[in-house]
């Protein structure tokens, strides 16, 4: 459920409670509880996104490192060095799986 949908549902609940004659204090307590729940959900979502960002950053670093090795080998035009770099990268890839 999106943030906007949650906010709309919260507003609807408050309006229903007010229309039913529920005291304002109880309405505020419900609003506070729902706001706390929304904040907790947003914090969890933020933490999940941060974890995904960290994983992506790690992968990007790894691929940049690999690309640097291959670029170096190609610049040297040394077939033996290129084969060594390929074997090293293959070994690293097997370790990731």
mmCIF file of C-alpha atoms in Angstrom, residues 35-97:
data_model
loop_
_atom_site.group_PDB
_atom_site.id
_atom_site.type_symbol
_atom_site.label_atom_id
_atom_site.label_comp_id
_atom_site.label_asym_id
_atom_site.label_seq_id
_atom_site.Cartn_x
_atom_site.Cartn_y
_atom_site.Cartn_z
ATOM 1 C CA UNK A 35 1.106 7.877 11.860
ATOM 2 C CA UNK A 36 3.447 5.743 13.964
ATOM 3 C CA UNK A 37 2.612 2.704 11.847
ATOM 4 C CA UNK A 38 3.229 4.628 8.615
ATOM 5 C CA UNK A 39 6.574 5.904 9.924
ATOM 6 C CA UNK A 40 7.624 2.367 10.890
ATOM 7 C CA UNK A 41 6.703 1.103 7.399
ATOM 8 C CA UNK A 42 8.657 3.919 5.765
ATOM 9 C CA UNK A 43 11.717 3.209 7.921
ATOM 10 C CA UNK A 44 11.578 -0.465 6.962
ATOM 11 C CA UNK A 45 11.255 0.456 3.284
ATOM 12 C CA UNK A 46 14.195 2.862 3.603
ATOM 13 C CA UNK A 47 16.342 0.170 5.225
ATOM 14 C CA UNK A 48 15.476 -2.292 2.444
ATOM 15 C CA UNK A 49 16.351 0.275 -0.206
ATOM 16 C CA UNK A 50 19.633 1.084 1.538
ATOM 17 C CA UNK A 51 20.519 -2.615 1.618
ATOM 18 C CA UNK A 52 19.791 -2.906 -2.114
ATOM 19 C CA UNK A 53 21.866 0.208 -2.780
ATOM 20 C CA UNK A 54 24.800 -1.251 -0.848
ATOM 21 C CA UNK A 55 24.587 -4.483 -2.847
ATOM 22 C CA UNK A 56 24.496 -2.570 -6.138
ATOM 23 C CA UNK A 57 27.447 -0.410 -5.108
ATOM 24 C CA UNK A 58 29.459 -3.525 -4.253
ATOM 25 C CA UNK A 59 28.658 -5.101 -7.607
ATOM 26 C CA UNK A 60 29.569 -1.909 -9.447
ATOM 27 C CA UNK A 61 32.944 -1.786 -7.678
ATOM 28 C CA UNK A 62 33.592 -5.416 -8.526
ATOM 29 C CA UNK A 63 32.762 -4.941 -12.210
ATOM 30 C CA UNK A 64 34.849 -1.769 -12.450
ATOM 31 C CA UNK A 65 37.790 -3.674 -10.989
ATOM 32 C CA UNK A 66 37.343 -6.455 -13.524
ATOM 33 C CA UNK A 67 37.023 -3.999 -16.370
ATOM 34 C CA UNK A 68 40.243 -2.288 -15.269
ATOM 35 C CA UNK A 69 42.159 -5.567 -15.359
ATOM 36 C CA UNK A 70 40.882 -6.417 -18.840
ATOM 37 C CA UNK A 71 41.577 -2.910 -20.153
ATOM 38 C CA UNK A 72 45.113 -3.143 -18.809
ATOM 39 C CA UNK A 73 45.674 -6.500 -20.474
ATOM 40 C CA UNK A 74 44.307 -5.249 -23.791
ATOM 41 C CA UNK A 75 46.505 -2.153 -23.719
ATOM 42 C CA UNK A 76 49.573 -4.311 -23.204
ATOM 43 C CA UNK A 77 48.492 -6.561 -26.074
ATOM 44 C CA UNK A 78 49.865 -9.500 -24.166
ATOM 45 C CA UNK A 79 47.900 -12.678 -24.779
ATOM 46 C CA UNK A 80 49.380 -14.445 -21.769
ATOM 47 C CA UNK A 81 48.412 -11.633 -19.415
ATOM 48 C CA UNK A 82 44.926 -11.554 -20.914
ATOM 49 C CA UNK A 83 44.529 -15.292 -20.295
ATOM 50 C CA UNK A 84 45.704 -14.860 -16.708
ATOM 51 C CA UNK A 85 43.209 -12.041 -16.159
ATOM 52 C CA UNK A 86 40.435 -14.161 -17.660
ATOM 53 C CA UNK A 87 41.308 -17.122 -15.423
ATOM 54 C CA UNK A 88 41.404 -14.850 -12.390
ATOM 55 C CA UNK A 89 38.015 -13.325 -13.223
ATOM 56 C CA UNK A 90 36.537 -16.754 -13.836
ATOM 57 C CA UNK A 91 37.797 -17.920 -10.455
ATOM 58 C CA UNK A 92 36.298 -14.841 -8.785
ATOM 59 C CA UNK A 93 32.959 -15.440 -10.513
ATOM 60 C CA UNK A 94 32.828 -19.028 -9.306
ATOM 61 C CA UNK A 95 33.411 -17.823 -5.754
ATOM 62 C CA UNK A 96 30.409 -15.444 -5.995
ATOM 63 C CA UNK A 97 27.955 -18.175 -6.879
#
